[in-house]
Amino acid sequence: MTALSTAATSGRKKRGEGHTRRDEILQAAKDLFLEQGYDATTIRKIADRVGVSAPALYLYFQDKEAMMLALCDQTFALLIDSIDQIEKGPGMPVERLNRFGDAYVRFGLSHPDEYRLIFIGNNIPESLRRVGHRMPTDDPDRPGVGGAIVFSRLVALLAQIEASGVRLNYPPDTCAELCWMSMHGLVAALIMKPEFPWSDRETLIGAMLQIVETGILRKA
Amino acid sequence: MTALSTAATSGRKKRGEGHTRRDEILQAAKDLFLEQGYDATTIRKIADRVGVSAPALYLYFQDKEAMMLALCDQTFALLIDSIDQIEKGPGMPVERLNRFGDAYVRFGLSHPDEYRLIFIGNNIPESLRRVGHRMPTDDPDRPGVGGAIVFSRLVALLAQIEASGVRLNYPPDTCAELCWMSMHGLVAALIMKPEFPWSDRETLIGAMLQIVETGILRKA
DNA sequence: GTAGATAAGTTATCAACGGTAAGTTACCAC
DNA sequence: GTGGTAACTTACCGTTGATAACTTATCTAC
């Protein structure tokens, strides 16, 4: 008689409580995306887990992509938080760059599934491909801008470093791109092929940070 | 009366000529994959372009993935070829490392779909997840090993560099990993977010190569 | 030259997918 | 109560990758 689903809640939401259903959907979608990937996660699976019918999801999200976008923003907020902690923290700009890179890599490694989802997201549909890297001209209130925020923080930090008197080998923007690309390559490799016999993680992280810094900062 | 399709050939193949149909399918699939991407390319579109019915494709390929895998192997053979040319070519090992990196990046940028599948490939169906990152113990005759071959060539080149008397800042394996990760980060970024206002491509390629080399090779 | 054998292909169909239309039910304000 | 509407459901659509079962052309053997 009663539903056999694993729904956290049962029955219809009261008036004005729709947002809690929205949260439930988001949580179920996140779990399933992480467990099975984007494509394998179907609208029906999400609906089943929540305990509602499939079309009910469309009351809260325009489509499947919108759920992914909302989740991306959630996860980016965590990363942005820890980066802001560093930016407000002590130390020379160069030291903060070190901590920035370190925090970025460790965030990726300790949230591998989210990182995969957001930064690597590859078989994700064309329309989502640009999540996290929207053009600056895009509406900043639209979901999916988290990556651009992280990146702009990095650009700002590089500009700070230059302003503090340290000479850069390339323009700050280019330095930021090179820095991010290197760190992303490191994280992506470790995440995507964890069973590959990579060298020691700590060694790789330290070495990559070292390489990027010595390559970007002009010898005094 | 006659077919309106753009099929290069018409009518049924003679006995023993099925392989030419297979080649036609592969060519059409490649064109469509490159034009529209993997997901947007449907079995029916490929079949239409070839001028046969959709199920006919299954006479030559087990499924859609098998077509992509065959194409990847085809394309990666090109990269491996050009890398082997470099390895056999003139110049000091260090110069060859430069040309290796350059060839690698340009290959990725000019074959984004194959690169995505082999090196970034993630949410692409489980069966393809580890394509390009197979363990050394895996069957080398299975399709999709192109990436691993490339990487092993890089390791060998780094070992050569060390053997030639150039001191490395890290063990050859670690250097190869750092080198590949950096280059991969560059390629992945440009491929996955092509609309982002990155700095000039040539500048980025040159800078990244420079950074990695100065970071890996010990100052004489 | 015709009778299998079989390569090369077709038509019909499947279940599952994302998404929509239209109807239903529970709740709240008045 | 009763109207309005938020919160759903059922029924359905076109498209997808893939399969089953049937047909047709071609080659070989006698």
Short mmCIF file of C-alpha atoms (C1' of nucleotides) in Angstrom, two decimals:
data_model
loop_
_atom_site.label_atom_id
_atom_site.label_comp_id
_atom_site.label_asym_id
_atom_site.label_seq_id
_atom_site.Cartn_x
_atom_site.Cartn_y
_atom_site.Cartn_z
CA MET A 1 0.00 0.00 0.00
CA THR A 2 2.62 2.47 1.06
CA ALA A 3 5.33 3.48 -1.33
CA LEU A 4 8.38 1.25 -1.37
CA SER A 5 10.61 4.02 -2.59
CA THR A 6 13.50 5.29 -0.55
CA ALA A 7 12.06 8.75 -0.54
CA ALA A 8 13.19 10.76 2.44
CA THR A 9 9.74 12.26 2.75
CA SER A 10 6.33 11.10 1.75
CA GLY A 11 3.26 12.70 0.35
CA ARG A 12 2.65 15.99 -1.23
CA LYS A 13 4.30 19.12 0.04
CA LYS A 14 2.18 21.74 1.72
CA ARG A 15 1.67 25.04 0.04
CA GLY A 16 4.77 27.15 -0.01
CA GLU A 17 6.98 24.19 0.86
CA GLY A 18 7.85 23.36 -2.72
CA HIS A 19 11.43 24.47 -2.21
CA THR A 20 12.06 21.55 0.14
CA ARG A 21 11.01 19.20 -2.64
CA ARG A 22 13.40 21.07 -4.88
CA ASP A 23 16.18 20.43 -2.40
CA GLU A 24 15.30 16.75 -2.26
CA ILE A 25 15.46 16.51 -6.02
CA LEU A 26 18.80 18.26 -6.06
CA GLN A 27 20.23 15.90 -3.47
CA ALA A 28 18.99 12.82 -5.28
CA ALA A 29 20.31 14.15 -8.57
CA LYS A 30 23.70 14.84 -7.03
CA ASP A 31 23.94 11.36 -5.55
CA LEU A 32 22.98 9.74 -8.80
CA PHE A 33 25.24 11.94 -10.91
CA LEU A 34 28.14 11.01 -8.68
CA GLU A 35 27.23 7.34 -8.55
CA GLN A 36 26.45 6.78 -12.20
CA GLY A 37 27.46 9.83 -14.19
CA TYR A 38 25.36 12.38 -16.01
CA ASP A 39 24.07 10.33 -18.91
CA ALA A 40 23.30 7.22 -16.89
CA THR A 41 21.28 9.29 -14.47
CA THR A 42 17.81 9.45 -15.90
CA ILE A 43 14.96 11.70 -14.97
CA ARG A 44 13.02 8.65 -13.91
CA LYS A 45 15.75 7.42 -11.58
CA ILE A 46 15.91 10.77 -9.87
CA ALA A 47 12.15 10.90 -9.56
CA ASP A 48 12.04 7.36 -8.17
CA ARG A 49 14.60 8.13 -5.52
CA VAL A 50 12.77 11.25 -4.48
CA GLY A 51 9.48 9.42 -4.53
CA VAL A 52 7.61 11.50 -7.08
CA SER A 53 6.68 11.08 -10.70
CA ALA A 54 9.12 12.05 -13.39
CA PRO A 55 7.28 15.11 -14.68
CA ALA A 56 7.23 16.52 -11.16
CA LEU A 57 10.89 17.39 -11.59
CA TYR A 58 9.93 19.82 -14.28
CA LEU A 59 8.03 21.87 -11.75
CA TYR A 60 11.34 22.85 -10.20
CA PHE A 61 13.85 22.64 -13.01
CA GLN A 62 13.51 23.55 -16.62
CA ASP A 63 15.35 20.42 -17.68
CA LYS A 64 18.01 17.93 -16.69
CA GLU A 65 20.79 20.37 -17.41
CA ALA A 66 19.35 22.90 -15.01
CA MET A 67 19.77 20.41 -12.17
CA MET A 68 23.38 19.96 -13.09
CA LEU A 69 23.91 23.69 -13.24
CA ALA A 70 22.44 24.16 -9.77
CA LEU A 71 24.74 21.46 -8.40
CA CYS A 72 27.74 23.04 -10.05
CA ASP A 73 27.05 26.30 -8.30
CA GLN A 74 26.71 24.56 -4.95
CA THR A 75 30.08 22.88 -5.26
CA PHE A 76 31.86 25.92 -6.58
CA ALA A 77 30.74 27.83 -3.52
CA LEU A 78 32.87 25.54 -1.35
CA LEU A 79 35.96 26.08 -3.42
CA ILE A 80 35.44 29.82 -3.59
CA ASP A 81 35.08 29.93 0.17
CA SER A 82 38.39 28.26 0.84
CA ILE A 83 40.10 30.45 -1.72
CA ASP A 84 38.73 33.58 -0.14
CA GLN A 85 40.09 32.41 3.19
CA ILE A 86 43.52 32.33 1.63
CA GLU A 87 43.20 35.69 -0.06
CA LYS A 88 42.28 37.35 3.19
CA GLY A 89 45.04 35.50 4.95
CA PRO A 90 48.60 36.57 5.75
CA GLY A 91 51.74 36.23 3.70
CA MET A 92 53.23 37.71 0.59
CA PRO A 93 51.22 37.41 -2.63
CA VAL A 94 53.64 34.78 -3.87
CA GLU A 95 53.08 32.67 -0.77
CA ARG A 96 49.38 33.04 -1.24
CA LEU A 97 49.73 31.81 -4.79
CA ASN A 98 51.34 28.72 -3.39
CA ARG A 99 48.51 28.19 -0.96
CA PHE A 100 45.99 28.93 -3.68
CA GLY A 101 47.37 26.22 -5.90
CA ASP A 102 47.68 23.83 -3.01
CA ALA A 103 44.10 24.46 -1.93
CA TYR A 104 42.85 24.09 -5.47
CA VAL A 105 44.55 20.75 -5.98
CA ARG A 106 43.50 19.41 -2.63
CA PHE A 107 39.95 20.50 -3.19
CA GLY A 108 39.92 18.58 -6.43
CA LEU A 109 41.48 15.49 -4.89
CA SER A 110 39.16 15.47 -1.91
CA HIS A 111 36.07 16.09 -4.04
CA PRO A 112 37.00 13.97 -7.04
CA ASP A 113 33.49 13.31 -8.18
CA GLU A 114 32.42 16.91 -7.97
CA TYR A 115 35.60 17.98 -9.70
CA ARG A 116 34.99 15.49 -12.46
CA LEU A 117 31.47 16.68 -12.79
CA ILE A 118 32.37 20.33 -12.96
CA PHE A 119 35.82 20.75 -14.41
CA ILE A 120 36.32 17.65 -16.46
CA GLY A 121 32.70 17.10 -17.39
CA ASN A 122 33.21 15.81 -20.79
CA ASN A 123 30.42 13.74 -22.09
CA ILE A 124 28.25 16.36 -20.58
CA PRO A 125 26.12 17.86 -23.34
CA GLU A 126 27.47 20.61 -25.49
CA SER A 127 25.33 23.17 -23.75
CA LEU A 128 26.96 22.41 -20.41
CA ARG A 129 30.47 22.28 -21.76
CA ARG A 130 31.09 25.85 -20.79
CA VAL A 131 29.96 25.51 -17.20
CA GLY A 132 32.53 27.02 -14.94
CA HIS A 133 34.13 28.97 -17.72
CA ARG A 134 31.52 31.36 -18.90
CA MET A 135 32.51 34.39 -20.83
CA PRO A 136 32.89 37.48 -18.71
CA THR A 137 30.14 39.08 -20.73
CA ASP A 138 27.64 36.46 -19.67
CA ASP A 139 24.95 37.30 -17.19
CA PRO A 140 26.74 36.93 -13.85
CA ASP A 141 23.51 35.90 -12.14
CA ARG A 142 23.05 32.89 -14.30
CA PRO A 143 24.03 29.60 -12.74
CA GLY A 144 27.35 28.09 -13.61
CA VAL A 145 29.67 31.02 -13.13
CA GLY A 146 31.57 29.53 -10.19
CA GLY A 147 34.55 28.46 -12.27
CA ALA A 148 34.92 31.90 -13.75
CA ILE A 149 34.94 33.34 -10.23
CA VAL A 150 37.72 31.00 -9.15
CA PHE A 151 39.66 31.86 -12.22
CA SER A 152 39.18 35.59 -11.80
CA ARG A 153 40.49 35.27 -8.25
CA LEU A 154 43.59 33.67 -9.66
CA VAL A 155 43.98 36.45 -12.21
CA ALA A 156 43.59 39.02 -9.45
CA LEU A 157 46.20 37.27 -7.35
CA LEU A 158 48.65 37.25 -10.21
CA ALA A 159 48.03 40.96 -10.75
CA GLN A 160 48.67 41.52 -7.05
CA ILE A 161 51.92 39.67 -7.32
CA GLU A 162 52.99 41.88 -10.19
CA ALA A 163 51.89 44.99 -8.31
CA SER A 164 53.93 43.89 -5.32
CA GLY A 165 57.04 44.28 -7.43
CA VAL A 166 57.61 40.73 -8.59
CA ARG A 167 58.23 40.59 -12.33
CA LEU A 168 56.25 38.09 -14.36
CA ASN A 169 57.45 36.32 -17.47
CA TYR A 170 54.06 36.74 -19.13
CA PRO A 171 51.04 38.99 -18.72
CA PRO A 172 49.04 38.24 -15.54
CA ASP A 173 46.17 36.74 -17.55
CA THR A 174 48.48 34.40 -19.39
CA CYS A 175 50.21 33.46 -16.15
CA ALA A 176 46.88 32.65 -14.57
CA GLU A 177 45.92 30.48 -17.50
CA LEU A 178 49.20 28.61 -17.46
CA CYS A 179 48.94 28.16 -13.73
CA TRP A 180 45.42 26.86 -13.84
CA MET A 181 46.08 24.57 -16.78
CA SER A 182 49.01 22.95 -15.03
CA MET A 183 47.14 22.40 -11.81
CA HIS A 184 44.10 21.16 -13.65
CA GLY A 185 46.21 18.71 -15.60
CA LEU A 186 47.58 17.36 -12.34
CA VAL A 187 44.20 16.99 -10.69
CA ALA A 188 42.54 15.58 -13.78
CA ALA A 189 45.19 12.93 -14.22
CA LEU A 190 45.08 11.77 -10.62
CA ILE A 191 41.31 11.73 -10.55
CA MET A 192 40.67 10.09 -13.86
CA LYS A 193 43.21 7.34 -13.51
CA PRO A 194 43.63 6.73 -9.80
CA GLU A 195 44.94 3.22 -10.32
CA PHE A 196 47.74 4.31 -12.60
CA PRO A 197 51.10 4.00 -10.83
CA TRP A 198 51.68 7.72 -10.55
CA SER A 199 54.56 9.06 -8.54
CA ASP A 200 53.91 10.09 -4.98
CA ARG A 201 51.06 12.60 -4.80
CA GLU A 202 52.75 15.01 -2.46
CA THR A 203 55.83 14.99 -4.64
CA LEU A 204 53.77 15.73 -7.73
CA ILE A 205 51.84 18.54 -6.09
CA GLY A 206 54.98 20.16 -4.72
CA ALA A 207 56.85 19.71 -7.96
CA MET A 208 54.08 21.14 -10.11
CA LEU A 209 53.69 24.18 -7.91
CA GLN A 210 57.44 24.66 -7.99
CA ILE A 211 57.61 24.29 -11.75
CA VAL A 212 54.83 26.73 -12.41
CA GLU A 213 56.19 29.32 -10.03
CA THR A 214 59.72 29.23 -11.31
CA GLY A 215 58.40 29.31 -14.84
CA ILE A 216 56.15 32.28 -14.29
CA LEU A 217 58.07 34.44 -11.88
CA ARG A 218 61.09 36.19 -13.30
CA LYS A 219 64.29 35.49 -11.51
CA ALA A 220 65.04 38.39 -9.17
CA MET B 1 13.09 6.92 -58.12
CA THR B 2 16.77 6.92 -57.34
CA ALA B 3 17.99 7.52 -53.83
CA LEU B 4 18.45 11.14 -52.84
CA SER B 5 21.06 10.37 -50.22
CA THR B 6 24.59 11.61 -50.51
CA ALA B 7 25.93 8.09 -50.42
CA ALA B 8 29.26 7.81 -52.14
CA THR B 9 28.29 4.47 -53.58
CA SER B 10 25.00 2.86 -54.34
CA GLY B 11 23.60 -0.61 -54.18
CA ARG B 12 24.68 -3.64 -52.33
CA LYS B 13 28.29 -4.64 -52.05
CA LYS B 14 29.48 -7.72 -53.84
CA ARG B 15 30.54 -10.71 -51.85
CA GLY B 16 33.78 -10.19 -50.05
CA GLU B 17 33.58 -6.42 -50.52
CA GLY B 18 31.92 -5.73 -47.18
CA HIS B 19 35.07 -4.12 -45.85
CA THR B 20 34.65 -1.23 -48.27
CA ARG B 21 31.21 -0.60 -46.78
CA ARG B 22 32.83 -0.71 -43.38
CA ASP B 23 35.26 1.97 -44.49
CA GLU B 24 32.43 4.10 -45.82
CA ILE B 25 30.64 3.84 -42.49
CA LEU B 26 33.78 4.77 -40.62
CA GLN B 27 34.32 7.80 -42.82
CA ALA B 28 30.74 8.99 -42.44
CA ALA B 29 30.90 8.43 -38.68
CA LYS B 30 34.13 10.41 -38.46
CA ASP B 31 32.70 13.30 -40.44
CA LEU B 32 29.58 13.41 -38.30
CA PHE B 33 31.47 13.04 -35.03
CA LEU B 34 33.65 15.96 -36.01
CA GLU B 35 30.76 18.04 -37.30
CA GLN B 36 28.29 17.42 -34.51
CA GLY B 37 30.04 15.59 -31.69
CA TYR B 38 29.60 12.07 -30.39
CA ASP B 39 26.23 12.36 -28.72
CA ALA B 40 24.56 14.32 -31.49
CA THR B 41 25.70 11.81 -34.06
CA THR B 42 23.01 9.16 -34.27
CA ILE B 43 23.16 5.75 -35.85
CA ARG B 44 20.48 6.83 -38.28
CA LYS B 45 22.41 9.91 -39.39
CA ILE B 46 25.45 7.81 -40.12
CA ALA B 47 23.38 5.25 -41.99
CA ASP B 48 21.64 7.97 -44.01
CA ARG B 49 24.91 9.49 -45.06
CA VAL B 50 26.29 6.14 -46.12
CA GLY B 51 23.07 5.29 -47.89
CA VAL B 52 22.11 2.14 -46.03
CA SER B 53 19.61 1.30 -43.34
CA ALA B 54 20.54 1.84 -39.71
CA PRO B 55 20.79 -1.83 -38.71
CA ALA B 56 23.27 -2.38 -41.52
CA LEU B 57 25.87 -0.65 -39.39
CA TYR B 58 25.64 -3.46 -36.91
CA LEU B 59 26.94 -5.85 -39.52
CA TYR B 60 30.30 -4.16 -39.22
CA PHE B 61 30.43 -2.72 -35.71
CA GLN B 62 29.20 -4.10 -32.45
CA ASP B 63 27.83 -0.73 -31.39
CA LYS B 64 28.29 3.01 -31.67
CA GLU B 65 31.24 2.98 -29.29
CA ALA B 66 33.08 0.51 -31.46
CA MET B 67 32.98 3.00 -34.33
CA MET B 68 34.47 5.71 -32.18
CA LEU B 69 37.13 3.37 -30.85
CA ALA B 70 38.11 2.34 -34.35
CA LEU B 71 38.36 6.00 -35.32
CA CYS B 72 40.43 6.80 -32.26
CA ASP B 73 42.89 4.08 -33.02
CA GLN B 74 43.10 5.29 -36.59
CA THR B 75 43.73 8.86 -35.53
CA PHE B 76 46.13 8.06 -32.75
CA ALA B 77 48.20 6.03 -35.13
CA LEU B 78 48.92 9.38 -36.76
CA LEU B 79 50.16 10.88 -33.51
CA ILE B 80 52.28 7.86 -32.71
CA ASP B 81 53.72 8.05 -36.21
CA SER B 82 54.67 11.69 -35.92
CA ILE B 83 56.16 11.05 -32.49
CA ASP B 84 58.21 8.21 -33.84
CA GLN B 85 59.42 10.49 -36.62
CA ILE B 86 60.62 12.89 -33.97
CA GLU B 87 62.28 10.19 -31.93
CA LYS B 88 64.18 8.95 -34.94
CA GLY B 89 64.90 12.51 -36.04
CA PRO B 90 67.92 14.68 -35.44
CA GLY B 91 68.71 16.93 -32.55
CA MET B 92 69.55 16.51 -28.90
CA PRO B 93 67.05 14.61 -26.76
CA VAL B 94 66.05 17.91 -25.17
CA GLU B 95 65.17 19.39 -28.53
CA ARG B 96 63.19 16.29 -29.31
CA LEU B 97 61.28 16.75 -26.08
CA ASN B 98 60.32 20.18 -27.31
CA ARG B 99 59.11 18.83 -30.62
CA PHE B 100 57.34 16.00 -28.82
CA GLY B 101 55.35 18.41 -26.68
CA ASP B 102 54.61 20.62 -29.62
CA ALA B 103 53.40 17.70 -31.71
CA TYR B 104 51.32 16.39 -28.84
CA VAL B 105 49.54 19.68 -28.24
CA ARG B 106 48.87 20.32 -31.89
CA PHE B 107 47.54 16.83 -32.35
CA GLY B 108 45.11 17.33 -29.49
CA LEU B 109 43.94 20.66 -30.80
CA SER B 110 43.39 19.36 -34.31
CA HIS B 111 41.64 16.17 -33.18
CA PRO B 112 39.58 17.40 -30.24
CA ASP B 113 36.97 14.64 -30.30
CA GLU B 114 39.43 11.80 -30.37
CA TYR B 115 41.48 13.52 -27.71
CA ARG B 116 38.45 13.98 -25.51
CA LEU B 117 37.56 10.35 -25.79
CA ILE B 118 41.02 8.96 -25.18
CA PHE B 119 42.51 11.34 -22.63
CA ILE B 120 39.61 13.14 -21.04
CA GLY B 121 37.03 10.42 -21.58
CA ASN B 122 35.08 10.16 -18.45
CA ASN B 123 31.39 9.88 -18.50
CA ILE B 124 31.50 8.18 -21.77
CA PRO B 125 30.10 4.76 -21.05
CA GLU B 126 31.78 2.72 -18.39
CA SER B 127 33.36 0.45 -20.95
CA LEU B 128 35.26 3.37 -22.43
CA ARG B 129 36.13 5.06 -19.14
CA ARG B 130 39.71 3.91 -18.98
CA VAL B 131 40.46 4.18 -22.64
CA GLY B 132 43.83 5.80 -23.09
CA HIS B 133 44.85 5.14 -19.55
CA ARG B 134 45.11 1.41 -19.54
CA MET B 135 47.41 -0.29 -17.16
CA PRO B 136 50.60 -1.59 -18.74
CA THR B 137 49.34 -5.10 -18.06
CA ASP B 138 46.32 -4.64 -20.27
CA ASP B 139 46.07 -6.40 -23.60
CA PRO B 140 47.98 -4.13 -25.99
CA ASP B 141 45.97 -5.36 -28.95
CA ARG B 142 42.69 -4.10 -27.63
CA PRO B 143 41.44 -0.91 -29.23
CA GLY B 144 41.92 2.34 -27.42
CA VAL B 145 45.47 1.95 -26.20
CA GLY B 146 46.82 4.86 -28.24
CA GLY B 147 47.13 7.09 -25.20
CA ALA B 148 49.18 4.63 -23.21
CA ILE B 149 51.56 4.15 -26.10
CA VAL B 150 52.11 7.88 -26.37
CA PHE B 151 52.81 8.15 -22.68
CA SER B 152 55.31 5.32 -22.72
CA ARG B 153 57.14 7.07 -25.55
CA LEU B 154 57.40 10.15 -23.38
CA VAL B 155 58.81 8.17 -20.48
CA ALA B 156 61.38 6.66 -22.81
CA LEU B 157 62.37 10.08 -24.10
CA LEU B 158 62.88 11.44 -20.60
CA ALA B 159 65.05 8.44 -19.78
CA GLN B 160 67.05 9.16 -22.93
CA ILE B 161 67.52 12.75 -21.86
CA GLU B 162 68.87 11.65 -18.52
CA ALA B 163 71.10 9.08 -20.17
CA SER B 164 72.47 11.78 -22.45
CA GLY B 165 73.91 13.49 -19.42
CA VAL B 166 71.27 16.11 -18.71
CA ARG B 167 70.41 16.19 -15.03
CA LEU B 168 66.73 16.06 -14.13
CA ASN B 169 65.13 17.62 -11.08
CA TYR B 170 62.99 14.53 -10.54
CA PRO B 171 63.11 10.89 -11.57
CA PRO B 172 62.36 10.34 -15.28
CA ASP B 173 58.97 8.82 -14.55
CA THR B 174 57.98 11.78 -12.42
CA CYS B 175 59.25 14.18 -15.05
CA ALA B 176 57.22 12.42 -17.70
CA GLU B 177 54.12 12.63 -15.55
CA LEU B 178 54.61 16.31 -14.82
CA CYS B 179 55.30 17.01 -18.45
CA TRP B 180 52.27 15.13 -19.67
CA MET B 181 50.02 16.62 -17.01
CA SER B 182 50.97 20.16 -17.98
CA MET B 183 50.49 19.58 -21.66
CA HIS B 184 47.28 17.73 -21.05
CA GLY B 185 45.98 20.59 -18.93
CA LEU B 186 46.70 22.97 -21.76
CA VAL B 187 45.02 20.84 -24.39
CA ALA B 188 42.07 19.95 -22.20
CA ALA B 189 41.40 23.58 -21.35
CA LEU B 190 41.51 24.75 -24.94
CA ILE B 191 39.39 21.85 -26.14
CA MET B 192 36.77 21.85 -23.45
CA LYS B 193 36.29 25.61 -23.26
CA PRO B 194 37.04 26.81 -26.76
CA GLU B 195 34.95 29.94 -26.35
CA PHE B 196 36.84 31.17 -23.32
CA PRO B 197 39.04 34.19 -24.15
CA TRP B 198 42.30 32.38 -23.65
CA SER B 199 45.55 34.09 -24.45
CA ASP B 200 47.06 33.50 -27.84
CA ARG B 201 47.42 29.80 -28.50
CA GLU B 202 50.94 29.96 -29.81
CA THR B 203 52.03 31.96 -26.80
CA LEU B 204 50.46 29.44 -24.44
CA ILE B 205 52.00 26.46 -26.17
CA GLY B 206 55.45 28.03 -26.22
CA ALA B 207 55.18 29.24 -22.65
CA MET B 208 54.00 25.91 -21.30
CA LEU B 209 56.79 24.04 -23.03
CA GLN B 210 59.26 26.55 -21.69
CA ILE B 211 57.91 26.32 -18.17
CA VAL B 212 57.96 22.56 -18.06
CA GLU B 213 61.44 22.31 -19.47
CA THR B 214 63.02 24.84 -17.16
CA GLY B 215 61.18 23.23 -14.26
CA ILE B 216 62.29 19.71 -15.07
CA LEU B 217 65.81 20.15 -16.40
CA ARG B 218 68.40 21.05 -13.85
CA LYS B 219 70.33 24.17 -14.63
CA ALA B 220 73.66 23.21 -16.09
"C1'" DG C 1 22.57 -24.05 -65.22
"C1'" DT C 2 20.71 -24.62 -61.29
"C1'" DA C 3 20.81 -25.63 -56.02
"C1'" DG C 4 22.36 -24.64 -51.82
"C1'" DA C 5 25.11 -21.70 -48.76
"C1'" DT C 6 25.81 -17.37 -47.11
"C1'" DA C 7 27.21 -12.38 -47.35
"C1'" DA C 8 24.73 -8.17 -47.45
"C1'" DG C 9 20.98 -5.99 -46.64
"C1'" DT C 10 15.96 -4.81 -45.31
"C1'" DT C 11 11.55 -4.00 -42.46
"C1'" DA C 12 9.43 -4.12 -38.23
"C1'" DT C 13 9.92 -3.61 -33.65
"C1'" DC C 14 11.72 -3.04 -28.89
"C1'" DA C 15 12.44 -0.66 -24.35
"C1'" DA C 16 14.22 3.48 -22.52
"C1'" DC C 17 15.08 8.22 -22.89
"C1'" DG C 18 13.93 13.52 -22.21
"C1'" DG C 19 10.17 16.20 -22.30
"C1'" DT C 20 5.00 17.98 -22.77
"C1'" DA C 21 -0.16 18.35 -22.36
"C1'" DA C 22 -3.82 18.03 -19.81
"C1'" DG C 23 -6.12 16.66 -16.08
"C1'" DT C 24 -6.41 15.94 -10.72
"C1'" DT C 25 -5.93 16.80 -5.83
"C1'" DA C 26 -4.78 19.09 -1.65
"C1'" DC C 27 -4.36 23.34 0.58
"C1'" DC C 28 -5.11 28.27 1.80
"C1'" DA C 29 -7.51 32.82 1.87
"C1'" DC C 30 -11.70 34.99 2.03
"C1'" DG D 1 -18.15 26.75 1.57
"C1'" DT D 2 -15.86 28.18 -2.56
"C1'" DG D 3 -12.57 30.02 -5.83
"C1'" DG D 4 -7.69 30.16 -6.90
"C1'" DT D 5 -3.64 27.86 -7.34
"C1'" DA D 6 0.51 25.10 -5.76
"C1'" DA D 7 1.69 20.50 -6.11
"C1'" DC D 8 1.19 16.86 -8.22
"C1'" DT D 9 -0.30 12.49 -11.68
"C1'" DT D 10 -1.47 9.90 -15.88
"C1'" DA D 11 -1.02 9.52 -20.55
"C1'" DC D 12 1.55 10.40 -24.28
"C1'" DC D 13 5.08 12.14 -27.93
"C1'" DG D 14 9.15 11.72 -30.90
"C1'" DT D 15 13.84 9.99 -30.85
"C1'" DT D 16 17.41 7.07 -29.43
"C1'" DG D 17 20.52 2.65 -29.63
"C1'" DA D 18 19.86 -1.86 -30.58
"C1'" DT D 19 17.71 -6.62 -31.97
"C1'" DA D 20 14.92 -10.27 -34.40
"C1'" DA D 21 13.45 -12.03 -38.31
"C1'" DC D 22 13.04 -11.89 -42.94
"C1'" DT D 23 14.73 -11.02 -47.93
"C1'" DT D 24 17.87 -10.74 -51.80
"C1'" DA D 25 21.97 -10.91 -54.40
"C1'" DT D 26 26.12 -13.33 -55.38
"C1'" DC D 27 29.45 -17.06 -55.32
"C1'" DT D 28 30.58 -22.10 -55.36
"C1'" DA D 29 29.86 -26.95 -56.39
"C1'" DC D 30 28.18 -30.23 -59.11
#
